[in-house]
Coordinates of C-alpha atoms in Angstrom, one line a residue:
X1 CA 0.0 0.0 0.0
X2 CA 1.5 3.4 -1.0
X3 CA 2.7 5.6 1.7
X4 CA 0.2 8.4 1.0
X5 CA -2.7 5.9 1.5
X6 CA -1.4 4.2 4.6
X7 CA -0.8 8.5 6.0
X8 CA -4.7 9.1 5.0
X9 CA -6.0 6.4 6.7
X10 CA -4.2 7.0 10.0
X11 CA -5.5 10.5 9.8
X12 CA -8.4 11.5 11.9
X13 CA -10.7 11.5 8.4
X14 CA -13.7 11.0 10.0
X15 CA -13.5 14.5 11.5
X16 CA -14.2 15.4 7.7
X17 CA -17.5 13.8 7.9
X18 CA -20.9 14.6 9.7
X19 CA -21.6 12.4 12.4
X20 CA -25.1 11.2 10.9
X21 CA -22.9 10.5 7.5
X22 CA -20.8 8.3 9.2
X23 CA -23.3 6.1 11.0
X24 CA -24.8 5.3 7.8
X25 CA -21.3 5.0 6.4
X26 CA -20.5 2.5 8.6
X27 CA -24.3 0.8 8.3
X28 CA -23.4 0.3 5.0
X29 CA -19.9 -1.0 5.4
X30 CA -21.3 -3.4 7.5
X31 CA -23.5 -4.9 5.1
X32 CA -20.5 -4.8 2.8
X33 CA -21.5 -2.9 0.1
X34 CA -18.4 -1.6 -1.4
X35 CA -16.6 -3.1 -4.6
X36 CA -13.3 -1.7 -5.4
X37 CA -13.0 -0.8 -9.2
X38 CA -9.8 0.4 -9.8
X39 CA -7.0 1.5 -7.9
X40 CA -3.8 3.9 -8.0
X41 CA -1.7 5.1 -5.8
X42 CA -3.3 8.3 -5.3
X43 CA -6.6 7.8 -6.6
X44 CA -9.6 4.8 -5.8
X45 CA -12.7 4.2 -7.4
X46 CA -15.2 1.8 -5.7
X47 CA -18.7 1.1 -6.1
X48 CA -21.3 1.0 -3.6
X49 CA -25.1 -0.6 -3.8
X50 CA -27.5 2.4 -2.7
X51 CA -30.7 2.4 -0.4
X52 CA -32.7 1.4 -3.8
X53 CA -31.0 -0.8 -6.6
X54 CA -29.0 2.1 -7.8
X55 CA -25.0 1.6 -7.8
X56 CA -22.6 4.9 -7.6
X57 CA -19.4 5.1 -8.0
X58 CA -16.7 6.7 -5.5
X59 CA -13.6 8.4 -6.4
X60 CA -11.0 9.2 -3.9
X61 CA -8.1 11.3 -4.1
X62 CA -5.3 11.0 -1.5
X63 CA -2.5 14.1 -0.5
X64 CA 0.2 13.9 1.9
X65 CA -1.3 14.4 4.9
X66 CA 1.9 16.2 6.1
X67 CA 2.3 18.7 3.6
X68 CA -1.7 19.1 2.7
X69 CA -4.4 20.6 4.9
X70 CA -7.1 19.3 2.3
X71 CA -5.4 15.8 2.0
X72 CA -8.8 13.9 1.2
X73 CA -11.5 14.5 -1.4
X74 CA -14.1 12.1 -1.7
X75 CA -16.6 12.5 -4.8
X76 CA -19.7 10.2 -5.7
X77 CA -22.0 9.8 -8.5
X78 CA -24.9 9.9 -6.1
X79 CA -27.0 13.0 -5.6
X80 CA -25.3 14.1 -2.6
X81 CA -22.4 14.5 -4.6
X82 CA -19.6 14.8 -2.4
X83 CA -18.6 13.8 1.6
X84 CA -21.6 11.2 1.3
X85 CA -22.5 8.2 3.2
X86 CA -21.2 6.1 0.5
X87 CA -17.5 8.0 0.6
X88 CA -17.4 6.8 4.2
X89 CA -18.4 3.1 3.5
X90 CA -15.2 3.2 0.7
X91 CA -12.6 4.5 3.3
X92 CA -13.5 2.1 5.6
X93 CA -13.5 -0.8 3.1
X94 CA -9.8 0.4 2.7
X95 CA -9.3 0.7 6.5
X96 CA -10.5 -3.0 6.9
X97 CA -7.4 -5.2 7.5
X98 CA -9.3 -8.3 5.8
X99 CA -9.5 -6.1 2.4
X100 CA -5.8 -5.3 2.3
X101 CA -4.6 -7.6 0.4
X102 CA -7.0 -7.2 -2.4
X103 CA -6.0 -3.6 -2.3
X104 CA -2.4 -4.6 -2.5
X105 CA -2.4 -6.2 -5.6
X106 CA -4.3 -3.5 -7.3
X107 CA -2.2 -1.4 -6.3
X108 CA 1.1 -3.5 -7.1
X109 CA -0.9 -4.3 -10.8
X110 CA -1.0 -0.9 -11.3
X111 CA 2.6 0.2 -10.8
X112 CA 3.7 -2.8 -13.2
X113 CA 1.9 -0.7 -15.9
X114 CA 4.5 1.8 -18.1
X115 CA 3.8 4.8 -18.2
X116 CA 2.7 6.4 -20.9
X117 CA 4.1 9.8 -22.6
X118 CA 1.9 12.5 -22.1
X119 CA 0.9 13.0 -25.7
X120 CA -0.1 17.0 -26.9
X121 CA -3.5 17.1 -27.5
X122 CA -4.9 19.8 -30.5
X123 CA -7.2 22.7 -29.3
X124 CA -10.4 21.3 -30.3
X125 CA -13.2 22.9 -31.9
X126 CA -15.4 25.1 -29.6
X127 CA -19.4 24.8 -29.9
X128 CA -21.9 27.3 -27.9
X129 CA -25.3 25.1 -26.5
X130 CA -27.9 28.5 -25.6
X131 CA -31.1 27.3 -25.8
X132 CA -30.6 23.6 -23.5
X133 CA -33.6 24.3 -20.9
X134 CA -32.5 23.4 -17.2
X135 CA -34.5 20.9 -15.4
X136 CA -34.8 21.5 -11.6
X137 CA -33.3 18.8 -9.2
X138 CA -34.9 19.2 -5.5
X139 CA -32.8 17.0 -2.8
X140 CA -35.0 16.8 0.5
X141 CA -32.9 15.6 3.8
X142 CA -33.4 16.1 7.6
X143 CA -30.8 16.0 9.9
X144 CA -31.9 15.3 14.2
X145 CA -29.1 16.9 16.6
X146 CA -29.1 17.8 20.3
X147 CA -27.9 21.2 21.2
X148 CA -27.7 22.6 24.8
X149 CA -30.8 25.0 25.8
X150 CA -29.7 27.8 28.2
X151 CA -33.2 28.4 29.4
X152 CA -33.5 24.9 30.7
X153 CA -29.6 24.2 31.2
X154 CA -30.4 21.1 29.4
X155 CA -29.4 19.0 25.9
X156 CA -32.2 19.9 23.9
X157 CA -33.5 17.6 20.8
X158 CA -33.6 19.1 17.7
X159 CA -34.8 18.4 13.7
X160 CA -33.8 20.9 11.2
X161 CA -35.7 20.1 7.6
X162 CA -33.7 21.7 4.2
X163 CA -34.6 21.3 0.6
X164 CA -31.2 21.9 -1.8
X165 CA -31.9 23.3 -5.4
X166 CA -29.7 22.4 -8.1
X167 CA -30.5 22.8 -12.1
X168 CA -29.9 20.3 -14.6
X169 CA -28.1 20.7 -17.7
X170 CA -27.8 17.8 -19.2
X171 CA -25.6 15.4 -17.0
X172 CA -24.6 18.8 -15.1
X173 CA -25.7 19.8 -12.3
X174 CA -25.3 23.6 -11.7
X175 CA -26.1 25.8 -8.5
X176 CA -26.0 29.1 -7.5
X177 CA -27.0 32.0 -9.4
X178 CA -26.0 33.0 -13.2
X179 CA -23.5 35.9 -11.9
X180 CA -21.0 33.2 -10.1
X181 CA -22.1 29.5 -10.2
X182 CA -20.8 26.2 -9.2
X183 CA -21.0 23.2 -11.6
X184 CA -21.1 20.0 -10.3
X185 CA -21.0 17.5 -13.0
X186 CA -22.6 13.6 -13.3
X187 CA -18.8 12.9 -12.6
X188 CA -18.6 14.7 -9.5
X189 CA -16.2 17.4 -10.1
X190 CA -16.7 20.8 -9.3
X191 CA -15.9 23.8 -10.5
X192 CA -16.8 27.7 -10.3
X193 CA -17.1 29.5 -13.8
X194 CA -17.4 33.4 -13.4
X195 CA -19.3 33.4 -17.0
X196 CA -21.8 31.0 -16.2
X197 CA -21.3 28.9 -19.0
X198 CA -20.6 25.0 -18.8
X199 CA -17.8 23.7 -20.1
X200 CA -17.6 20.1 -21.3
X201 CA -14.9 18.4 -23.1
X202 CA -15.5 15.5 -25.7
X203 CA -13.2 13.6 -27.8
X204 CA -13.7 15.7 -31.0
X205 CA -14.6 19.3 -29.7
X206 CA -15.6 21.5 -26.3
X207 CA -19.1 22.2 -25.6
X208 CA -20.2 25.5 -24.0
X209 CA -23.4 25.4 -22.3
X210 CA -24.9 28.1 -21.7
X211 CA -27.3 28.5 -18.2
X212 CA -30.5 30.0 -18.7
X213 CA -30.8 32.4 -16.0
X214 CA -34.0 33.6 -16.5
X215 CA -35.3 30.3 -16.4
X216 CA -33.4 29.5 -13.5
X217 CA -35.2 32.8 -11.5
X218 CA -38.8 31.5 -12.5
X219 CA -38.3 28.1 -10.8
X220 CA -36.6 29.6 -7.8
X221 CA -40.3 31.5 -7.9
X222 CA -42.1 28.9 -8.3
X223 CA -40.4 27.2 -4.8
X224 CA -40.9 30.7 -3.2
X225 CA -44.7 31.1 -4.1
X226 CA -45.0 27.6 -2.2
X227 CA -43.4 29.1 1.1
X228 CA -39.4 27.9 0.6
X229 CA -37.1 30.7 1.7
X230 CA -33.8 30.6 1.4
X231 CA -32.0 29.2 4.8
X232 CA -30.0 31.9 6.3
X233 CA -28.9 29.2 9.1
X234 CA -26.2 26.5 8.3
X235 CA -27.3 22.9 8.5
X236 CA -26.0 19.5 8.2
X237 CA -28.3 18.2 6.8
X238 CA -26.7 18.5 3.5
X239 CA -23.7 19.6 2.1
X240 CA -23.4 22.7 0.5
X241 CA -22.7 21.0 -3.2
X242 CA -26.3 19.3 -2.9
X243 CA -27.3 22.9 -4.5
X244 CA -28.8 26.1 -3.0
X245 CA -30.8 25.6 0.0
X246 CA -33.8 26.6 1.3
X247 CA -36.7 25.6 4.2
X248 CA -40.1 26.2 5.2
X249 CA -41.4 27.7 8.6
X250 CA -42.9 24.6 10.3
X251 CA -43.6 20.9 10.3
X252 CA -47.6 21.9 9.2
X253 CA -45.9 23.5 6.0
X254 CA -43.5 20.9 5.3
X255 CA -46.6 18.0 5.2
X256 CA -48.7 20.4 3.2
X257 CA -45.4 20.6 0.7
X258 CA -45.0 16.9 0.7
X259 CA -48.6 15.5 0.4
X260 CA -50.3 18.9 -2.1
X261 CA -47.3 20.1 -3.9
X262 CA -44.4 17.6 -4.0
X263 CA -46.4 15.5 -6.6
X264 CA -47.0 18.4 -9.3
X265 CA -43.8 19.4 -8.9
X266 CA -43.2 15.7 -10.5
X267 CA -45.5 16.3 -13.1
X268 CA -43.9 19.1 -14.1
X269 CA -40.7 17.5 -14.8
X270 CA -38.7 18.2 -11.1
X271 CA -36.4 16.0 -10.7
X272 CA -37.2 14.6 -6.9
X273 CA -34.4 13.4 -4.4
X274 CA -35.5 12.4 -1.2
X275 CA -32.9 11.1 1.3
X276 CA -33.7 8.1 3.6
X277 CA -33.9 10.4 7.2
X278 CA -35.8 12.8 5.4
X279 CA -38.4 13.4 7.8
X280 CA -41.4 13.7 5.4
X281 CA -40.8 11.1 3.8
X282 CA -45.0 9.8 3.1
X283 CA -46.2 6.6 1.7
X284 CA -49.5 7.8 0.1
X285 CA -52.4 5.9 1.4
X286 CA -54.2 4.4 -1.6
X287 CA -58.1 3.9 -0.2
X288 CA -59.7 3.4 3.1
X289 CA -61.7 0.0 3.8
X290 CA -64.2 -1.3 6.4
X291 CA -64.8 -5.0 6.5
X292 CA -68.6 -6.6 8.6
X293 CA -68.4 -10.4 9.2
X294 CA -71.9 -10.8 10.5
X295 CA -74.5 -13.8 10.4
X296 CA -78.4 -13.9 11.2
X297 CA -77.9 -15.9 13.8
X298 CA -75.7 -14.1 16.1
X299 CA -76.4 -11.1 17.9
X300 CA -72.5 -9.6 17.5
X301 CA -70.7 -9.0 14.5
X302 CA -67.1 -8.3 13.5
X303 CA -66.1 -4.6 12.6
X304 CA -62.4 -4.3 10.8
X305 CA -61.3 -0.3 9.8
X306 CA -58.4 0.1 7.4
X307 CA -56.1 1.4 5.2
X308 CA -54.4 0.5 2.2
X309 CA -50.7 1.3 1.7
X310 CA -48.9 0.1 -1.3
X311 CA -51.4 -2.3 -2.2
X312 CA -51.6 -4.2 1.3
X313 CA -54.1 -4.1 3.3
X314 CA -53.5 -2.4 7.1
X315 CA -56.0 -2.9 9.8
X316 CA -56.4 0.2 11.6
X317 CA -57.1 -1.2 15.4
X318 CA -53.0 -2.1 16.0
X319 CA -51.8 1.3 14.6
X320 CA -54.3 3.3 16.6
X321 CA -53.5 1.3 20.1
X322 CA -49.5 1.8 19.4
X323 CA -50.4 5.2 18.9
X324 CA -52.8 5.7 22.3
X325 CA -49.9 4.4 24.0
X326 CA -46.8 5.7 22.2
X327 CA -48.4 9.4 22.3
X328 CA -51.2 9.6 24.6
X329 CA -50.9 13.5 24.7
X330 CA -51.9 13.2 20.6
X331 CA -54.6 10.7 20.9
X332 CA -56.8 12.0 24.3
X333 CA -60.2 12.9 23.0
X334 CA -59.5 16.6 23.9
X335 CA -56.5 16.8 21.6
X336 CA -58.2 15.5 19.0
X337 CA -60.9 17.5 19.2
X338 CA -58.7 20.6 18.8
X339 CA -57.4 19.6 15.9
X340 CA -58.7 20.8 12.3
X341 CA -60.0 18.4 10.3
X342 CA -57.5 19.1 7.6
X343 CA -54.5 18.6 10.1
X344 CA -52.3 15.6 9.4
X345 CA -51.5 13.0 11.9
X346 CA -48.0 11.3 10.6
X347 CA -47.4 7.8 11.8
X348 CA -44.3 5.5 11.4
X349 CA -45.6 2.0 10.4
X350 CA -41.9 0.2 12.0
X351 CA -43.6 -3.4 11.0
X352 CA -44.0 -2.5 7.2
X353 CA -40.5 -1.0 5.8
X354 CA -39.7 0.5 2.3
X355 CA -37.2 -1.0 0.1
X356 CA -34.4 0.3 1.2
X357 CA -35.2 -0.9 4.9
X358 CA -36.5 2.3 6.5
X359 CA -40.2 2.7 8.2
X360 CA -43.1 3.3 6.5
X361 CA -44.4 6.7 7.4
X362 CA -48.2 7.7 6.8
X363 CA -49.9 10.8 7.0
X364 CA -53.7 10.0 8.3
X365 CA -56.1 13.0 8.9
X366 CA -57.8 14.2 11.8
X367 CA -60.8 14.2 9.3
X368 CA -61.2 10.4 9.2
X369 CA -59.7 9.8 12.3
X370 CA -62.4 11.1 14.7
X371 CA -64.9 9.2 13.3
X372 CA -62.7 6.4 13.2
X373 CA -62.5 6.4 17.1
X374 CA -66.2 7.5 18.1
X375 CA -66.9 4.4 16.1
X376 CA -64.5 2.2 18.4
X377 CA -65.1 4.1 21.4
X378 CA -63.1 2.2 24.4
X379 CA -63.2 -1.2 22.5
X380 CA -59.7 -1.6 21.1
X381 CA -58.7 -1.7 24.5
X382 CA -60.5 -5.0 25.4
X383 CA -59.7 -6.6 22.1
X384 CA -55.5 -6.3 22.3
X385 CA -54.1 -8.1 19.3
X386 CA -57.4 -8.5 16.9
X387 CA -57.4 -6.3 13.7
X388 CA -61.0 -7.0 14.1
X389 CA -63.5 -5.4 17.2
X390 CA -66.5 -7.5 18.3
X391 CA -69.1 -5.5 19.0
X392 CA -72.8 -6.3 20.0
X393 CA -75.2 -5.8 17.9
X394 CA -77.1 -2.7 19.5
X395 CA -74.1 -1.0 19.1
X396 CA -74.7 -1.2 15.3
X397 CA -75.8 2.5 15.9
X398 CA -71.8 3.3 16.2
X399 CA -71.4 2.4 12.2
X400 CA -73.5 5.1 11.4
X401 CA -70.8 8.0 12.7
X402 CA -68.6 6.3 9.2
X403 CA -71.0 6.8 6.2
X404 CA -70.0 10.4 5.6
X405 CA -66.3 8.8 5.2
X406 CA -65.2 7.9 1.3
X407 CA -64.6 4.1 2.4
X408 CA -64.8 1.0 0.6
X409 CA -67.2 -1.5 2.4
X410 CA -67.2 -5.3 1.9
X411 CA -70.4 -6.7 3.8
X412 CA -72.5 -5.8 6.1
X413 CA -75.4 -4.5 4.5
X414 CA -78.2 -5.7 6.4
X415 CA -76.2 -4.6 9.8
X416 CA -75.5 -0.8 8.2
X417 CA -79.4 -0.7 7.4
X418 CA -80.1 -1.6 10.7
X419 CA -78.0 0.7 11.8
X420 CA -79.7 3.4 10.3
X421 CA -82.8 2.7 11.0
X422 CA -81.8 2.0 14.8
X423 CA -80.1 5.7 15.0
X424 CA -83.5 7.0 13.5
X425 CA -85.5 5.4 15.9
X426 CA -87.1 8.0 17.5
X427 CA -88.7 9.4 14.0
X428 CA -91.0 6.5 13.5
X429 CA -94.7 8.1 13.4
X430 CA -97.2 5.9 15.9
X431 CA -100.9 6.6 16.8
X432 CA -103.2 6.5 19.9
X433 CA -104.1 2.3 20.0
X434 CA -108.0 1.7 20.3
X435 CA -109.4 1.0 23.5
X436 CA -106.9 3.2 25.8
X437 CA -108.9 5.5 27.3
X438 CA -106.4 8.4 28.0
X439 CA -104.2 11.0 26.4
X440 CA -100.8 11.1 26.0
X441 CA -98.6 13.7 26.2
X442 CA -96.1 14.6 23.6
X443 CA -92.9 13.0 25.1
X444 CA -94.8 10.2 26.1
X445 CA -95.7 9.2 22.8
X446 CA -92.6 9.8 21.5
X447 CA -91.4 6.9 24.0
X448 CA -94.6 4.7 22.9
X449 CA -93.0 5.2 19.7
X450 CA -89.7 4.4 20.4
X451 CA -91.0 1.0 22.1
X452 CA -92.6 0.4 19.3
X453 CA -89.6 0.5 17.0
X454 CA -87.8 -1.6 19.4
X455 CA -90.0 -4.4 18.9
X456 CA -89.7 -3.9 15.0
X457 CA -86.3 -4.2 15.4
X458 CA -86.5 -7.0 17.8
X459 CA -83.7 -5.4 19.9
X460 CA -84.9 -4.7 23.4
X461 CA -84.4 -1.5 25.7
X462 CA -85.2 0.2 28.8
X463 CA -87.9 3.2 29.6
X464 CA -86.0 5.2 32.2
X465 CA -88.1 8.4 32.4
X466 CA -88.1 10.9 35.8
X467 CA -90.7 9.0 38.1
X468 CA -94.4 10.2 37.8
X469 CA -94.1 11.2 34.3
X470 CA -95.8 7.9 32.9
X471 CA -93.8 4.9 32.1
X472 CA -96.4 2.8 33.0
X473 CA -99.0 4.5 30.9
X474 CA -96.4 4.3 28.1
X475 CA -95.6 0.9 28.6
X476 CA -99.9 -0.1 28.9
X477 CA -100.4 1.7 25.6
X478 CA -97.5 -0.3 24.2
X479 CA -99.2 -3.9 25.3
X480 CA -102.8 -2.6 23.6
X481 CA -101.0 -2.4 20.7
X482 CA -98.9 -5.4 20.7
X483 CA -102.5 -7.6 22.2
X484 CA -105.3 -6.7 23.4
X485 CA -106.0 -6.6 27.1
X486 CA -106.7 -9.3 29.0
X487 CA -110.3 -9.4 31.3
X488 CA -108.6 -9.4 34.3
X489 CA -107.0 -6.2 33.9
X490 CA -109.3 -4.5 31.2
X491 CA -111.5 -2.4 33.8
X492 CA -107.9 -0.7 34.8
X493 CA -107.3 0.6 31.9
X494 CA -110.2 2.4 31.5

């Protein structure tokens, strides 16, 4: 191993890196996803497998660490660019003893090689690209840190959200404004140009692209109009090659971003990055469900609330009890009645990960929710483990609070009619039977008509009236209507 190598790898390069870039670094070391491409004494290129199926390639360039203060530059192919995750991964595949002699006889191949002379290339021909249209690149990340509060003398947690614009020409990616810009190329190298123009070199001539700056100010709008100001405070979220950054005020505006505006901004041709701790990260949920197992012969039935989420089904009862126990403070009935119906509830689904291995993270509405949970009332907690509650059949009434909700049902039709006519019960019209020689009062036909519903129904109930207001006036007209009276009791009820 060259000396230069062996001086860089003793060196304290990690102080180079963020310390949330080097835990995935290392995660990713771990599961030994580096290849090494080619090697020289001074320069290493590896290959790394991304979060996804994507693979970017790593170039490394060594100085004397005694005689350099910027002895290590670390470039990647991946969107990041530079000082990423997967830079971290290569220098520790380097610093593993076990991959040293691989490394070895790269290098060692390598230096067999003769040199060859340094031939004189021509000038080449020079052609001007002005009317190449940037396409906008938008790299989302969040970054979670603890910084000590003076107020409270305490470590306090923090998450700070950025979004990094960068345009696209071609495979170069270019940031900054027209005046002074830096260009960071599909190769990773950077460069400032004062004229603003691109410079690419072929194998027959030199391109000059030109940036379209006016272009370039009408997309920086177009992020302004939806709240994004530039971030005047520094972050680590992402490096400053990632392209110019910006943020929004709060969490509230971030969600709206993600779940309103994030997917026109895909129709429209953005170019979307988003970074595995992004903390916005949403899985859209596809439809909302309810499932009824009942049978005429039971007098309970089976009541399952989901969701859908990339085409699986999700019952709803687990996620809400995690929740109710997780984050009581969020899920008392007084917090959720202050919330706005349009307010998003986000919730990390750590059973059902993404393809890269991180959490699933939902965005449900207090909207749904609260009907949602008048429906279950106190049940989940009796039921711990079911994706299904099994509720009594008079508390059919409950399904009733779900019809104004855009959900997909699958049985239960019968129960869902009785349901309605159950909550309705009190409407059904009823007259004076023959033979009852009295008047009734206005609320006590009302509960000679709820009796009577009742027995339609065949569900039972009980008449709990103040005393002497003339339950058992109610409950005699009921019986004249259901028989007539008996002999023995006739003269009573005249």
């Amino acid at each position: 191993m060259s000396s230069i190598l062996e001086k860089v790898l003793a060196a304290a390069w990690t102080d180079l890196f963020h310390e949330r870039t080097l835990e995935r670094g290392r995660d990713y070391a771990r599961q030994k996803r580096i290849v090494l491409e080619d090697s020289s004494p001074q320069i290493i290129r590896t290959a790394c497998r991304g979060s996804g199926l994507e693979i970017y390639t790593q170039t490394l360039l060594f100085k004397d660490p005694d005689r350099y203060k910027n002895y290590l530059t670390c470039k990647c192919t991946c969107p990041v660019r530079n000082d990423c995750k997967h830079c971290v991964a290569a220098l520790l595949f380097l610093q593993d003893p076990h991959n040293r002699p691989l490394l070895q006889a790269a290098l060692a191949s390598h230096q067999q090689e003769p040199e060859k002379p340094v031939e004189q290339k021509p000038r080449l021909p020079e052609r001007l690209i002005d009317d190449l249209q940037p396409r906008p690149r938008l790299i989302l990340a969040s970054i979670e840190f603890s910084a000590y509060e003076p107020r409270n003398g305490r470590m306090q947690r923090h998450i700070q959200h950025r979004a990094a614009l960068a345009f696209a020409y071609g495979k170069h990616y270019a940031v900054g404004t027209t005046n002074v810009s830096i260009l960071v190329s599909s190769l990773g190298s950077d460069l400032v140009n004062q004229k603003s123009d691109i410079i690419e070199h072929t194998d027959t001539e030199t391109l000059r692209i030109r940036r379209q700056g006016e272009r370039e100010r009408q997309l920086r709008q177009e992020l302004a109009d939806l709240g994004f100001k530039v971030a005047t405070r520094q972050s680590k979220a992402l490096p400053d090659s990632a392209g110019d950054m910006y943020e929004l005020p709060n969490d509230k505006a971030w969600l709206h971003f993600v779940l309103d505006d994030l997917p026109r901004l895909r129709e429209q041709g953005w170019e979307i990055d988003i970074q595995e701790e992004f903390g916005f990260d949403v899985t859209p949920v596809e439809d909302w469900y309810a499932v009824i197992d009942e049978e005429n012969e039971r007098d309970w039935f089976d009541l399952e609330l989901g969701i859908i989420v990339n085409g699986e089904r999700l019952s709803l009862l687990p996620i809400l009890i995690n929740l109710i126990r997780s984050h009581p403070e969020l899920m008392s009935p007084s917090a959720v009645a202050k919330r706005g119906d349009e307010e998003q509830l986000l919730v990390q689904l750590n059973h059902f990960t993404q393809s890269g291995g991180s959490p699933v993270q939902i965005a449900l509405p207090y909207g749904r929710l609260k009907p949602v949970l008048a429906t279950l009332g106190d049940f989940y907690w009796r039921q711990e483990g079911n994706n299904a509650l099994r509720m009594s059949k008079a508390d059919a009434a409950r399904l009733t609070q779900l019809e104004d909700l855009p959900l997909t049902w699958q049985g239960g039709d019968r129960l869902r009619h009785f349901a309605e006519r159950l909550i309705n019960i009190k409407d059904a019209p009823v007259s004076l039977p023959d033979g009852l020689n009295a008047t009734l009062r206005p609320y006590q036909l009302e509960g000679l008509s709820w009796m009577q519903s009742l027995r339609e129904l065949e569900v039972g109930g009980v008449l709990a009236d103040d005393m002497g207001l003339g339950k058992t006036l109610q409950t005699l007209a009921h019986l004249l209507m259901e028989n007539k009276p008996a002999a023995s009791i006739a003269r009573h009820w005249r």
